[in-house]
Amino acid sequence: MSYQGPESFRKAVVALAKLPGVGEKTAQRLIFHLMKGKKENISFLTQALEQLKAQVTICAQCFGYSDTQICPVCTDVKRDQHTICVVEEPSDVFAIERSGHYRGVYHVLHGVLAPLDGVGPSALKIKELFLRAQSQEIKEVLIATNPNVEGDATALYLAQGLRNQDIPVSRIAMGLPMGGHLEYADRVTLARAIAERRDFSIR
Amino acid sequence: MSYQGPESFRKAVVALAKLPGVGEKTAQRLIFHLMKGKKENISFLTQALEQLKAQVTICAQCFGYSDTQICPVCTDVKRDQHTICVVEEPSDVFAIERSGHYRGVYHVLHGVLAPLDGVGPSALKIKELFLRAQSQEIKEVLIATNPNVEGDATALYLAQGLRNQDIPVSRIAMGLPMGGHLEYADRVTLARAIAERRDFSIR
């Protein structure tokens, strides 16, 4: 594309196109939309983003996103504060909350062990998890790292560390996704679903 | 979705989700991306948008987007200042420039005639086009409104107005899109392509 409009327009396109899944064409389309609307709409967006930048921080206990030093989940007395779900990223907290089936608290690692990329235990919030398990009365740690090589290795590392503290550790189940078909399931998922089969006998 | 994270996070999601084609899920994903990166990336984006808001204006001659009172296209001596391409929206200028086959200047109507929606000639930059055609030495007005009912009606209205000023008027060709197939062409396009067929005899 040779013609890209006025300087300020081009700069806004460049900035928007840095977002994932937003190409130059999409960025242009978004800006045409913003330009057609009231100019206050632009401020509404930029102010929300600036506020996000200024206010969102990491919870000092679970390391998830929070506007306060300790996040609302960590201070919610209605939640089970003795069960910790360990996830890789803050976004995983949103995914699990969406399921509506978890009432405990979280611990966000901010990554996974990836020795080949130079990511060791000290780069993650692992020490903090061990300390937390030690100092608080924890009755279960549910490891919900992703079901792949790094996620599994990280889960194993955590389970070994927590064994020394005598804390029951569990791992989210892996198997066929709901609504899936055996026919279309990949080899690895199917192998895992078989290996981790559950007792189904009616007694 | 019940859990939506901290307040500032939720507000940013709401603001981003107002953009066309961006739903709540996509907005969350974009924000996770922004949060994972350096905080300066957020400022880079908000500053570019604020600058856009502050600087981009409408060219006083062609009514396209511009950072200056008169846009670079209107002041470009290398362009044919005597041919005006009339388009509906500022975004159409980008589309035509992208084709790389037009060397004249533009006139943006900022809409089309739509009597049913109460959009009459006075709501568009039509009077300005007639004045411009009168005061400048124009040798052709190429009408590039969209090929639909409103676009055609607007083109007709402009052609009638310009006839009085004795200025040659043309309309972009309508027909099968390049790479298209007769088999998949819609009825209306095909009818138009036949009605507007061009002489192809070899002499």
PDB file of N, CA and C in Angstrom, chain A residues 26 57 84 105-106 120 137 163 176 203:
ATOM      1  N   THR A  26      -7.238  -4.147   8.875  1.00  0.00           N
ATOM      2  CA  THR A  26      -8.166  -4.087  10.009  1.00  0.00           C
ATOM      3  C   THR A  26      -7.946  -2.796  10.800  1.00  0.00           C
ATOM      4  N   THR A  57      -2.528  -4.011  38.507  1.00  0.00           N
ATOM      5  CA  THR A  57      -1.257  -4.473  39.028  1.00  0.00           C
ATOM      6  C   THR A  57      -1.397  -5.971  39.265  1.00  0.00           C
ATOM      7  N   ILE A  84      -5.765 -24.136  46.258  1.00  0.00           N
ATOM      8  CA  ILE A  84      -5.092 -23.236  45.323  1.00  0.00           C
ATOM      9  C   ILE A  84      -5.023 -23.877  43.943  1.00  0.00           C
ATOM     10  N   VAL A 105      -9.023 -20.527  45.383  1.00  0.00           N
ATOM     11  CA  VAL A 105      -8.256 -19.357  44.966  1.00  0.00           C
ATOM     12  C   VAL A 105      -7.200 -19.780  43.938  1.00  0.00           C
ATOM     13  N   TYR A 106      -6.381 -18.810  43.535  1.00  0.00           N
ATOM     14  CA  TYR A 106      -5.451 -19.066  42.439  1.00  0.00           C
ATOM     15  C   TYR A 106      -4.007 -18.806  42.812  1.00  0.00           C
ATOM     16  N   GLY A 120      13.864 -21.061  33.904  1.00  0.00           N
ATOM     17  CA  GLY A 120      13.966 -21.992  35.016  1.00  0.00           C
ATOM     18  C   GLY A 120      12.982 -21.628  36.108  1.00  0.00           C
ATOM     19  N   GLU A 137      -2.710 -22.590  55.487  1.00  0.00           N
ATOM     20  CA  GLU A 137      -3.250 -23.919  55.710  1.00  0.00           C
ATOM     21  C   GLU A 137      -3.894 -24.408  54.411  1.00  0.00           C
ATOM     22  N   ARG A 163       5.390 -32.280  47.520  1.00  0.00           N
ATOM     23  CA  ARG A 163       5.409 -33.562  48.233  1.00  0.00           C
ATOM     24  C   ARG A 163       6.144 -33.407  49.565  1.00  0.00           C
ATOM     25  N   LEU A 176     -10.818 -36.371  26.099  1.00  0.00           N
ATOM     26  CA  LEU A 176     -11.553 -35.838  24.957  1.00  0.00           C
ATOM     27  C   LEU A 176     -12.327 -34.595  25.387  1.00  0.00           C
ATOM     28  N   ARG A 203     -22.186 -50.034  40.954  1.00  0.00           N
ATOM     29  CA  ARG A 203     -22.162 -51.002  42.068  1.00  0.00           C
ATOM     30  C   ARG A 203     -23.504 -51.062  42.767  1.00  0.00           C
TER      31      ARG A 203
END
